[in-house]
Short mmCIF file of C-alpha atoms and ligand atoms in Angstrom, two decimals:
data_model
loop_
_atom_site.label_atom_id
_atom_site.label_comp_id
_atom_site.label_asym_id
_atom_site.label_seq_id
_atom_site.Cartn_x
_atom_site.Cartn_y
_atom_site.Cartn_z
CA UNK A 46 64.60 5.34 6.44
CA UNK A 47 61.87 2.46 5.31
CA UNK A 48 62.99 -0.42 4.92
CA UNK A 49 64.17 -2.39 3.07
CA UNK A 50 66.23 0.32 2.06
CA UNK A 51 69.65 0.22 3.88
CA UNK A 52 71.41 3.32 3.52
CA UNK A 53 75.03 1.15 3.00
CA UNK A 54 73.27 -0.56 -0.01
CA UNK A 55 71.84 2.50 -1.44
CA UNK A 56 75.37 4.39 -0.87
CA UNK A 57 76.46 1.59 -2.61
CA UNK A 58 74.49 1.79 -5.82
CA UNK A 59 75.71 5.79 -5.92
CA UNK A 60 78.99 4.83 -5.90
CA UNK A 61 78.78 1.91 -8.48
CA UNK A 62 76.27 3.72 -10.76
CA UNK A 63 76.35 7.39 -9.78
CA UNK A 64 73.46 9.72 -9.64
CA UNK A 65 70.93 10.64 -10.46
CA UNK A 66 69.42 6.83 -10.83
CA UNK A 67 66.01 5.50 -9.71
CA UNK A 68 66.90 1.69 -7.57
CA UNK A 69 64.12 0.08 -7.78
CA UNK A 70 63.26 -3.18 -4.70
CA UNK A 71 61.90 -6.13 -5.72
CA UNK A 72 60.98 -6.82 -1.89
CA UNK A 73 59.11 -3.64 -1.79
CA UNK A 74 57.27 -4.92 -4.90
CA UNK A 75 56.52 -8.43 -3.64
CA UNK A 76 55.51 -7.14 -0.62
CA UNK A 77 52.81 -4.92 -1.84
CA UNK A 78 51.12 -7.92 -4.00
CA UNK A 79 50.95 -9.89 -1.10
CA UNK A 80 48.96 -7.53 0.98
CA UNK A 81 46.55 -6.38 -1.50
CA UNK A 82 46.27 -10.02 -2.29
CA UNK A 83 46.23 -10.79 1.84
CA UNK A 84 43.49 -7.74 2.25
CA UNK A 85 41.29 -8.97 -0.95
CA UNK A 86 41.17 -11.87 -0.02
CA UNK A 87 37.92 -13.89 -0.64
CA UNK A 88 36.80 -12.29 -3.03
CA UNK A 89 37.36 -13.85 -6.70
CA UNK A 90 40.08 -11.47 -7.54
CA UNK A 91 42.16 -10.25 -10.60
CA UNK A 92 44.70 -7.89 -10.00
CA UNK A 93 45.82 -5.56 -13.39
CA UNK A 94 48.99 -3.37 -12.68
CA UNK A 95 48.76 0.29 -14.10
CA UNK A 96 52.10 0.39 -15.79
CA UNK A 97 51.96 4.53 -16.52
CA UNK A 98 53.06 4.17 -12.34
CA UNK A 99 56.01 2.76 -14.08
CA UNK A 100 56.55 0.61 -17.08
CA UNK A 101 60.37 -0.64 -16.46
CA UNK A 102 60.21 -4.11 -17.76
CA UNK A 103 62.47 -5.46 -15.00
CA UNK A 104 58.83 -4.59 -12.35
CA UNK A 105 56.37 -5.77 -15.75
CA UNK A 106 58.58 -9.02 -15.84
CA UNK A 107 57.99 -8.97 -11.97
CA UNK A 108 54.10 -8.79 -12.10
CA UNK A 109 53.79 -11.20 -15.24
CA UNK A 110 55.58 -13.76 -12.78
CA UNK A 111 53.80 -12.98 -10.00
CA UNK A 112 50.57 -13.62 -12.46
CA UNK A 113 48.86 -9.97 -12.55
CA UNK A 114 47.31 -8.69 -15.69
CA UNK A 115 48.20 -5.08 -17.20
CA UNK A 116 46.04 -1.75 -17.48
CA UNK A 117 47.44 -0.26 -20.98
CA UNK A 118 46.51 3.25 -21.82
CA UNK A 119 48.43 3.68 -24.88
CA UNK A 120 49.64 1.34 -28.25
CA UNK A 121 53.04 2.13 -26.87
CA UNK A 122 52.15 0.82 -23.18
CA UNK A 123 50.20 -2.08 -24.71
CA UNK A 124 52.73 -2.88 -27.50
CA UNK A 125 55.28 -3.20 -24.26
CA UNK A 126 53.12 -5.48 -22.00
CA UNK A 127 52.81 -7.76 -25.22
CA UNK A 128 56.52 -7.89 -25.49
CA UNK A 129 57.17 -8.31 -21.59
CA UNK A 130 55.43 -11.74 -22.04
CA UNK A 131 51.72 -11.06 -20.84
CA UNK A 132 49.07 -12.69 -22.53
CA UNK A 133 46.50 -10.75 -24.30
CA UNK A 134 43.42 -12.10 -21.66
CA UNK A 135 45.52 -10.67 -19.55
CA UNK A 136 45.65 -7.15 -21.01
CA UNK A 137 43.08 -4.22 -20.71
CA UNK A 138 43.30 -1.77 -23.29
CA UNK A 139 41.80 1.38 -22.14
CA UNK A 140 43.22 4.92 -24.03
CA UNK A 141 41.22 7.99 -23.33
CA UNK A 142 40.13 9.21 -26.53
CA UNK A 143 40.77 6.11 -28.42
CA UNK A 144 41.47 6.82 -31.84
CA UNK A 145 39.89 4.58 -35.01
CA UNK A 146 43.64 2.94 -35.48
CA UNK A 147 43.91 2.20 -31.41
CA UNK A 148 40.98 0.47 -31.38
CA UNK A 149 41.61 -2.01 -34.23
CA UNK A 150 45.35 -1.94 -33.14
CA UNK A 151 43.95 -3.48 -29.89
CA UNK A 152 41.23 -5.98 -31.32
CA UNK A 153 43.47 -7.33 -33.58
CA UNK A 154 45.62 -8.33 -31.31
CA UNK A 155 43.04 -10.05 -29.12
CA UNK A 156 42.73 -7.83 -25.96
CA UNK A 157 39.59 -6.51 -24.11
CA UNK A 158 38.71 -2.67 -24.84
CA UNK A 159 37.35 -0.72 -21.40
CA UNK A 160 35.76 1.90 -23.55
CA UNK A 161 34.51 5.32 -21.76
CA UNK A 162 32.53 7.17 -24.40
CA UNK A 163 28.97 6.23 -26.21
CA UNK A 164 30.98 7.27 -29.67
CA UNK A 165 33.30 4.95 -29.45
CA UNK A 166 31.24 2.33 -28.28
CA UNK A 167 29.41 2.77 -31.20
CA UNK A 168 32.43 2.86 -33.50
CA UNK A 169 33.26 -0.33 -31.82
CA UNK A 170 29.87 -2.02 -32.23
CA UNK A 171 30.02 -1.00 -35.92
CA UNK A 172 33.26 -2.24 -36.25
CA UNK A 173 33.23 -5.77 -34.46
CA UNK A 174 29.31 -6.73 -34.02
CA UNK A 175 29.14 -9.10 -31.14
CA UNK A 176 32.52 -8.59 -29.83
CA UNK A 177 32.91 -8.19 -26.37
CA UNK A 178 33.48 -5.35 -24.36
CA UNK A 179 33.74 -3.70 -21.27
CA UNK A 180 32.64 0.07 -20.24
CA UNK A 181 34.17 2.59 -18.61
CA UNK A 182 31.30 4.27 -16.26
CA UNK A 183 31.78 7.70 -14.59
CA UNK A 184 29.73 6.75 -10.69
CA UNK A 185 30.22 10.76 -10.24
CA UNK A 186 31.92 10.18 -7.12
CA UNK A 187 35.56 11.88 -7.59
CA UNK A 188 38.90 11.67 -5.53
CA UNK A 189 42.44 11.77 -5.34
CA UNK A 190 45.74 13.37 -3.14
CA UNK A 191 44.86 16.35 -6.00
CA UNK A 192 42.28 17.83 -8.14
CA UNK A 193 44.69 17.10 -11.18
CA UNK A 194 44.24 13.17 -10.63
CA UNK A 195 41.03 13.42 -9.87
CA UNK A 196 39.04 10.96 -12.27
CA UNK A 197 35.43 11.23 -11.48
CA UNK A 198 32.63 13.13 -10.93
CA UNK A 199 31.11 16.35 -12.36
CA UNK A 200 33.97 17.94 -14.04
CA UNK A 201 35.51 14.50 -15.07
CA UNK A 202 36.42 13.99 -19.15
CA UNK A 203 36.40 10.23 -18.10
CA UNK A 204 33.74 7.43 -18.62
CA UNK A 205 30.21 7.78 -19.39
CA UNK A 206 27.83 9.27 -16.77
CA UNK A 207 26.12 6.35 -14.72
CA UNK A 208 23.17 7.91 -15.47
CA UNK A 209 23.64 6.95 -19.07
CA UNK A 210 23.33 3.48 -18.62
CA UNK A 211 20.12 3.11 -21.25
CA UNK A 212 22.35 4.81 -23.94
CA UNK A 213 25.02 2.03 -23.25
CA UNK A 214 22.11 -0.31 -23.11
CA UNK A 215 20.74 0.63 -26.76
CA UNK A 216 23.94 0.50 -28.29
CA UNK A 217 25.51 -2.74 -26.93
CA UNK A 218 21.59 -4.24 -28.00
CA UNK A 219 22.28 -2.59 -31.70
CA UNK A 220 25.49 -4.63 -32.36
CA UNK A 221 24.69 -7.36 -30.38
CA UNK A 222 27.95 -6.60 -28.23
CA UNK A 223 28.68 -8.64 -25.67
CA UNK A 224 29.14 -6.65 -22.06
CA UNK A 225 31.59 -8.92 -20.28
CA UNK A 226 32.71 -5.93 -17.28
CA UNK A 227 32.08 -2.60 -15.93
CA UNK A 228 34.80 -0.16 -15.49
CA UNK A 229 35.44 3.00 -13.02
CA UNK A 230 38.72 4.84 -11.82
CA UNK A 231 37.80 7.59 -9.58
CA UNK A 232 41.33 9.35 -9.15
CA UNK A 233 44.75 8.31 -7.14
CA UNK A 234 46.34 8.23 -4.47
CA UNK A 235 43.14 7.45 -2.23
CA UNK A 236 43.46 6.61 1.67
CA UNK A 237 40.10 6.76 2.51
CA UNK A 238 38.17 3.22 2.36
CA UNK A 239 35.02 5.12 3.03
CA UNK A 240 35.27 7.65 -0.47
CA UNK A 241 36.34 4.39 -2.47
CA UNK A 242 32.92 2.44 -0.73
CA UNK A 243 30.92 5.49 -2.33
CA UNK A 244 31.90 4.49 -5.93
CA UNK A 245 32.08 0.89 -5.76
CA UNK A 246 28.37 1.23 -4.34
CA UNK A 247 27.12 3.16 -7.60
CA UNK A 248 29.40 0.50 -9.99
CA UNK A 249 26.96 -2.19 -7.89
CA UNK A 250 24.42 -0.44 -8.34
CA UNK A 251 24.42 0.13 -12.40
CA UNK A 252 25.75 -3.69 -12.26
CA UNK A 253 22.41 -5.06 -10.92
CA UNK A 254 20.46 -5.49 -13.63
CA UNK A 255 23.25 -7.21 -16.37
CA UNK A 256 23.78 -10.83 -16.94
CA UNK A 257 26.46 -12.02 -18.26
CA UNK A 258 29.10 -9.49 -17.20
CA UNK A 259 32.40 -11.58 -16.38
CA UNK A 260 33.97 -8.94 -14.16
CA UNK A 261 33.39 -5.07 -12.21
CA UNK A 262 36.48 -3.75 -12.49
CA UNK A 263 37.14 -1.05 -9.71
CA UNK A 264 40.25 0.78 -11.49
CA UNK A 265 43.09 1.61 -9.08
CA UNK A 266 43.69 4.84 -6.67
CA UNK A 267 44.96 3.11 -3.51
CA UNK A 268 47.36 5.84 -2.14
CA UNK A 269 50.21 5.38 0.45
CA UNK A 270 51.10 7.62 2.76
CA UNK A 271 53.77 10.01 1.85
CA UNK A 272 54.11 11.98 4.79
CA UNK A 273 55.32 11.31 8.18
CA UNK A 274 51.66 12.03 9.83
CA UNK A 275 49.52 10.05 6.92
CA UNK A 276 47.79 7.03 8.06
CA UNK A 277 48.29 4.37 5.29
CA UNK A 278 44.93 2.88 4.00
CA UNK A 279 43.00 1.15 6.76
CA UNK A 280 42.51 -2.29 5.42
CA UNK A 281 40.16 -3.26 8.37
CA UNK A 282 37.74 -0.75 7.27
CA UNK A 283 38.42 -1.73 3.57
CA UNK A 284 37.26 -5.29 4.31
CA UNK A 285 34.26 -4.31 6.69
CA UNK A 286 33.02 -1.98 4.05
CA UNK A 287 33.78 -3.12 0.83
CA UNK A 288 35.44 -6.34 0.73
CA UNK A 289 32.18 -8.01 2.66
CA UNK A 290 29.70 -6.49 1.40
CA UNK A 291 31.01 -7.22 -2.17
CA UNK A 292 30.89 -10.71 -1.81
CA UNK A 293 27.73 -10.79 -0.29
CA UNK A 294 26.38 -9.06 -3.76
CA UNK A 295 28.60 -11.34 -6.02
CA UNK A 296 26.50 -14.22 -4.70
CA UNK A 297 23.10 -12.86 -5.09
CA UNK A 298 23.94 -11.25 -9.11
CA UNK A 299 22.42 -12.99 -11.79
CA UNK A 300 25.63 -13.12 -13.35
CA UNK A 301 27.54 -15.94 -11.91
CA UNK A 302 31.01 -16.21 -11.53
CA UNK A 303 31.66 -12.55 -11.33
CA UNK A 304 35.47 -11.40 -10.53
CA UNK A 305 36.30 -8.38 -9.05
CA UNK A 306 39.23 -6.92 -10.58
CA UNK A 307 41.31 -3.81 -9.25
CA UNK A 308 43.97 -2.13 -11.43
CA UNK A 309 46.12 -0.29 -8.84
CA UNK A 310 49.80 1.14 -9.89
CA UNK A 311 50.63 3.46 -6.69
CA UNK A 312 50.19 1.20 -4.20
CA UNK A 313 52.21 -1.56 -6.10
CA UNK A 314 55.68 0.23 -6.78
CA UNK A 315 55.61 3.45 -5.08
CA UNK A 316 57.16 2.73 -2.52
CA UNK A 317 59.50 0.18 -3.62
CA UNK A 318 61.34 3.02 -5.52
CA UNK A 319 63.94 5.64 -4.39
CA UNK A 320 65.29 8.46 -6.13
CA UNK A 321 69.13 8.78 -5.34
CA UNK A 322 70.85 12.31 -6.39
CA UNK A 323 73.99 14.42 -5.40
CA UNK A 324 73.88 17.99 -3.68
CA UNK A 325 76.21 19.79 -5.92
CA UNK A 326 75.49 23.02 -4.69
CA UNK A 327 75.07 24.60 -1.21
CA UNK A 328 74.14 27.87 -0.99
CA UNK A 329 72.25 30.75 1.03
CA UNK A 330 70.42 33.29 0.00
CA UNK A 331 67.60 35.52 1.49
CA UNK A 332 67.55 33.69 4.87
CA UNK A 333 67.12 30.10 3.03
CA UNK A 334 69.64 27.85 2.39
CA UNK A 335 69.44 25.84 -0.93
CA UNK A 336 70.69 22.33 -1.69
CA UNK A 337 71.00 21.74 -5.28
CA UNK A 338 70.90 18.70 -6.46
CA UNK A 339 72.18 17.04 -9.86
CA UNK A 340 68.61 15.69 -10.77
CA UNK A 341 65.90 17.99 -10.62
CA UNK A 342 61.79 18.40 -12.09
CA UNK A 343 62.67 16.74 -15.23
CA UNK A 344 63.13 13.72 -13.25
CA UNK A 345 60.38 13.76 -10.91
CA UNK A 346 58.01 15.87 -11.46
CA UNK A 347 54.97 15.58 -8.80
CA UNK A 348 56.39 18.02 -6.13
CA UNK A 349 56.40 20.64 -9.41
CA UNK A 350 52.80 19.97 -10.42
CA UNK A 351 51.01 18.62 -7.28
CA UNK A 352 52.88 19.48 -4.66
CA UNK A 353 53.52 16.56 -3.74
CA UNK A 354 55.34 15.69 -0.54
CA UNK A 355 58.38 12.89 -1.08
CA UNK A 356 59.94 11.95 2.11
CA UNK A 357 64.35 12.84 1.70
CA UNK A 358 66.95 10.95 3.37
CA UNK A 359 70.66 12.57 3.49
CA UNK A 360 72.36 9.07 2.99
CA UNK A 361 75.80 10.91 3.53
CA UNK A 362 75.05 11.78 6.95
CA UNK A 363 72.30 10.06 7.91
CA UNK A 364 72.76 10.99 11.71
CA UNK A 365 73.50 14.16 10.89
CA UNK A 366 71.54 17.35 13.09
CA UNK A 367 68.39 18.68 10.96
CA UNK A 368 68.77 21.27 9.23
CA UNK A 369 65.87 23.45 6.84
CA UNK A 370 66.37 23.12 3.46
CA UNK A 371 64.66 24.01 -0.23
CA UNK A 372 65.80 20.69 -1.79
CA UNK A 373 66.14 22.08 -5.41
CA UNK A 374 66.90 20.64 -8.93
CA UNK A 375 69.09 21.98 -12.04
CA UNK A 376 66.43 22.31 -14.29
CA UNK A 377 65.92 26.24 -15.23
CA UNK A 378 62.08 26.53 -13.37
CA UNK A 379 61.57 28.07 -9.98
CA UNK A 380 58.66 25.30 -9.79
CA UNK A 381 61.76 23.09 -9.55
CA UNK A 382 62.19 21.75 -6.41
CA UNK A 383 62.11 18.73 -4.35
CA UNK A 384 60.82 20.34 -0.41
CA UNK A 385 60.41 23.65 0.31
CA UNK A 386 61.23 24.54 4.36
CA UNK A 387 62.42 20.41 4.92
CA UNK A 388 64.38 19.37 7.84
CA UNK A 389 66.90 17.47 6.40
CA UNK A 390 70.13 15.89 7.78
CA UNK A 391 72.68 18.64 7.48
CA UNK A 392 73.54 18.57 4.03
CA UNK A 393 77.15 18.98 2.97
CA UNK A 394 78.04 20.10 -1.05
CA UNK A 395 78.70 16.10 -2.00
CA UNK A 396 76.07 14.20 -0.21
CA UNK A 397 73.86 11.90 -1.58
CA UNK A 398 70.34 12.18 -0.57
CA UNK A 399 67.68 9.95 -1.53
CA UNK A 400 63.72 10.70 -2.51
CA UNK A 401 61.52 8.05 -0.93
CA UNK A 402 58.34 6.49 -2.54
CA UNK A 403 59.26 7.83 -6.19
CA UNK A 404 58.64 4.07 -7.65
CA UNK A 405 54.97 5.52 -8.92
CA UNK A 406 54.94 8.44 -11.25
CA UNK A 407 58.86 9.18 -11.54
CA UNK A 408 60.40 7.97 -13.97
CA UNK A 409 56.94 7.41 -16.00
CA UNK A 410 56.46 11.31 -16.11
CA UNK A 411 59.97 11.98 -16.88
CA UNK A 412 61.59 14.20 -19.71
CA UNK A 413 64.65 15.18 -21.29
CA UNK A 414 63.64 18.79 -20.27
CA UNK A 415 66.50 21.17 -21.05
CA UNK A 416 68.32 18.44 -22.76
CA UNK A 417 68.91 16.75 -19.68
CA UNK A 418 69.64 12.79 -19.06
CA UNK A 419 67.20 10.54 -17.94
CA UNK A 420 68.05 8.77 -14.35
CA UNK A 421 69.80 5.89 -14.41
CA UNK A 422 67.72 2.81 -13.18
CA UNK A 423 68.41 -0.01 -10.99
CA UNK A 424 66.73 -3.19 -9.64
CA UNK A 425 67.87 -4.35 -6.05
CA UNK A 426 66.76 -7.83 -6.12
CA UNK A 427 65.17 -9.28 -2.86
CA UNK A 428 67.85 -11.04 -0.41
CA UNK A 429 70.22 -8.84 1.34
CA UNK A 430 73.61 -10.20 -0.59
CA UNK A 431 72.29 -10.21 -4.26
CA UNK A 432 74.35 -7.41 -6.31
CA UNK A 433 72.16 -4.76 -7.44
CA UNK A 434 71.31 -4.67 -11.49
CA UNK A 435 71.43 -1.86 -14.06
CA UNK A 436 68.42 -1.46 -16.05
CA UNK A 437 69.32 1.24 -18.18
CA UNK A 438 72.16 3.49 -17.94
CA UNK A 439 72.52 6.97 -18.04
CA UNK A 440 73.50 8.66 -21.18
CA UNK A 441 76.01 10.74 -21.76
CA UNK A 442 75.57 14.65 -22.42
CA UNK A 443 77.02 13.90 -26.51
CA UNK A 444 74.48 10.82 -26.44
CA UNK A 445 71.67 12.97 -25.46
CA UNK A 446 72.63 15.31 -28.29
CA UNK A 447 73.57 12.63 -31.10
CA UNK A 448 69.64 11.13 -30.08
CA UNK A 449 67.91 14.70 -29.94
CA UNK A 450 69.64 15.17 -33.26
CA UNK A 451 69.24 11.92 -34.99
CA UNK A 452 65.09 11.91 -33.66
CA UNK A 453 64.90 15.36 -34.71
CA UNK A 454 66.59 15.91 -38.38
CA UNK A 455 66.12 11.79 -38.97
CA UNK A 456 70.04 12.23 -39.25
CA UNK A 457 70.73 14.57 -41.91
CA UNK A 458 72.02 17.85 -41.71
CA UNK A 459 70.02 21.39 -41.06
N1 LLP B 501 43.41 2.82 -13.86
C1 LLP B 501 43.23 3.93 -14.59
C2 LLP B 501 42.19 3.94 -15.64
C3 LLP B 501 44.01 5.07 -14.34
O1 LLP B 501 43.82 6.17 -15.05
C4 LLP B 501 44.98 5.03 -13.32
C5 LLP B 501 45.82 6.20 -13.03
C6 LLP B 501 45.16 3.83 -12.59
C7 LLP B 501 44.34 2.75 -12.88
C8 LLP B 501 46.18 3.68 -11.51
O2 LLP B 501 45.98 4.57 -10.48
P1 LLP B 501 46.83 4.41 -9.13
O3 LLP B 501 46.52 3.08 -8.53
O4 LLP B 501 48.27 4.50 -9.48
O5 LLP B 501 46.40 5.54 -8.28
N2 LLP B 501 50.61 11.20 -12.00
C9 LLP B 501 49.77 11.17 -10.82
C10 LLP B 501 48.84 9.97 -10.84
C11 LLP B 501 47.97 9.91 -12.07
C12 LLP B 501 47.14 8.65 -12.14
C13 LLP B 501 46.47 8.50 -13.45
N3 LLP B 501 45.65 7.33 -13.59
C14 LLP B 501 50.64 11.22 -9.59
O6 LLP B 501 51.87 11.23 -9.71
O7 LLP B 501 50.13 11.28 -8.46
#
């Protein structure tokens, strides 16, 4: 089990709260500021946290304190990080596909537009001559733990192709805009330092020539490693072959003052959260024995879509013999599982297991699918005696209904 989660404490939280609930630790999340802050170091740095990973307000409150900005992809995300308290220099507004309404929704209220297609740039220039603005470039270097998060490259809707840059030139000169940063995001849940070297040299690279650009932002995509046999992101090599060499080029660009900013959301909360749910179920069938669970694909969805590997701890029984299991939810999908062929503590019908490193992307991508409850959510603060907090509480299978019914028919009857 990682630490800090103690199986007692988690146990704990089941029995207080019940299941299924996402417990989220602010150690985790501390933690994970200081190191990218420890491996950045000396470079002029602004860190921006990617709330899609996860917008609970209890971990926005936590970055606002701990004095990060906020990567907003959506009025609703940036209408939240205005109301969690962060500033509006501190916000980057950057929607895909940003609609006519978005982008004056986001000028008005005084916050920097990362813009990642010539049309809208020259909506934008129209709109607010002289304004600043930053650009979203597309270095056609692409990666990520999937092809689905891959953000880059050939195939990529993002950003405008690098080799562009004259387009971007022409309009930003026709309005008089004022380029203050360059923009890229080449996909998530990156461990190689060498991949995320090849893009930041092509952002240098279309940076040479501007003056007066405030910032290169190099988007997010730090991974961590899921499985047992991944090798977390080698921070040595990160330093040795971008860290250096970016300061090196900071000092010799004729814009001065240059920050480097980095707007990760994995790396920050992943795995600082863990999914806690109930086997309800054991059964065999076919040779395979299945542990159903009480939560299920509506709750976390990446194993469904990616694949994607989450690490499972039987808190029940947590020196229990290993046994294989398909982990499985309740939702009505066969895509609907958890692990497929995991060793797992033997499970008995009543056990609580718990997901690891489902801070990022969990909750975020949940749904009600099949009119199901969200997770509860709770916040272990850091220190091993503070009581755990509940962020939001589960509803109830009538307040599900009364809310599907209420959103749906705006209250009246059919
Ligand atoms: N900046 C931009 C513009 C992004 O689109 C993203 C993520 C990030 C930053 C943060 O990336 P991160 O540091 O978290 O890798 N649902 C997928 C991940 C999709 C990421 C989308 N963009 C998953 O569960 O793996």
């Amino acid at each position: 089990m990682k630490q800090p989660f103690e199986p007692e404490r988690l146990l704990h939280v089941a029995r207080t709260f019940g299941t299924p609930t996402y417990v989220y630790s602010e150690a985790v999340v501390r933690r994970q500021i200081d190191r990218l802050r420890t491996h950045l170091a000396g470079l002029p740095l602004r860190l921006l946290y990617a709330m899609k990973a996860n917008a609970s307000p209890a971990l926005l409150r936590l970055m606002r304190d701990e004095g990060l900005g906020i990567d907003a992809v959506s009025p609703g995300e940036l209408e939240v990080a205005l109301r969690t308290g962060f500033p509006p220099d501190r916000i980057l507004f950057s929607a895909n596909n940003m609609t006519d309404e978005e982008m004056h929704l986001a000028h008005g209220k005084g916050v920097l537009l990362n813009i990642g297609e010539l049309s809208r740039l020259e909506r934008y220039g129209r709109a607010y001559p002289g304004a600043e603005v930053c650009v979203r470039l597309n270095p056609q270097v692409g990666a990520g733990h999937h092809e689905h998060v891959i953000t880059a490259g050939e195939r990529s809707k993002f950003g405008i192709p690098v080799a562009r840059l004259d387009e971007v030139r022409a309009v930003v000169a026709r309005h008089g805009l004022r380029l203050v940063g360059l923009h890229q995001h080449i996909g998530s849940g990156i461990l190689s330092a060498e991949v995320l070297w090849q893009a930041v040299r092509v952002l240098l690279d279309a940076a040479r020539s501007f003056s007066g650009l405030r910032f290169l932002n190099f988007g997010g995509g730090l991974g961590i490693p899921y499985r047992p046999d991944e090798a977390p992101l080698d921070f040595d090599r990160f330093q040795q072959l971008i860290v250096d060499p970016l300061r090196a080029y900071l000092a010799e660009h004729p814009s001065k003052g240059m920050a480097c900013w980095f707007e990760p959301g994995r790396f920050l909360v992943a795995e600082a959260g863990v999914l806690l749910m109930r086997v309800n179920t054991l059964k065999e069938a076919n040779g395979r024995w299945f542990a159903g669970t009480d939560s299920g694909m509506s709750h976390l969805v990446r194993p469904a879509i990616y694949g994607a590997y989450h690490a499972l701890f039987n808190l029940s029984n947590p020196a229990g013999p290993l046994r294989t299991y398909d982990v499985v939810g309740n939702i009505c999908e066969s895509a609907d599982h958890f692990a497929r062929d995991r060793e797992v503590q033997e499970i008995r019908e009543g056990d609580v297991l718990a997901v690891l490193d489902a801070g990022a992307y969990g909750m975020s991508m949940a749904s009600h699918y099949n009119l199901r409850a969200l997770p509860a959510e709770v916040f272990l603060p850091a220190g091993p005696e503070a009581p755990p907090v509940l962020l939001r509480r589960r509803r109830t299978p009538q307040e599900v209904a009364e809310a599907w019914l209420a959103e749906t028919t705006a209250g009246t009857a059919p």
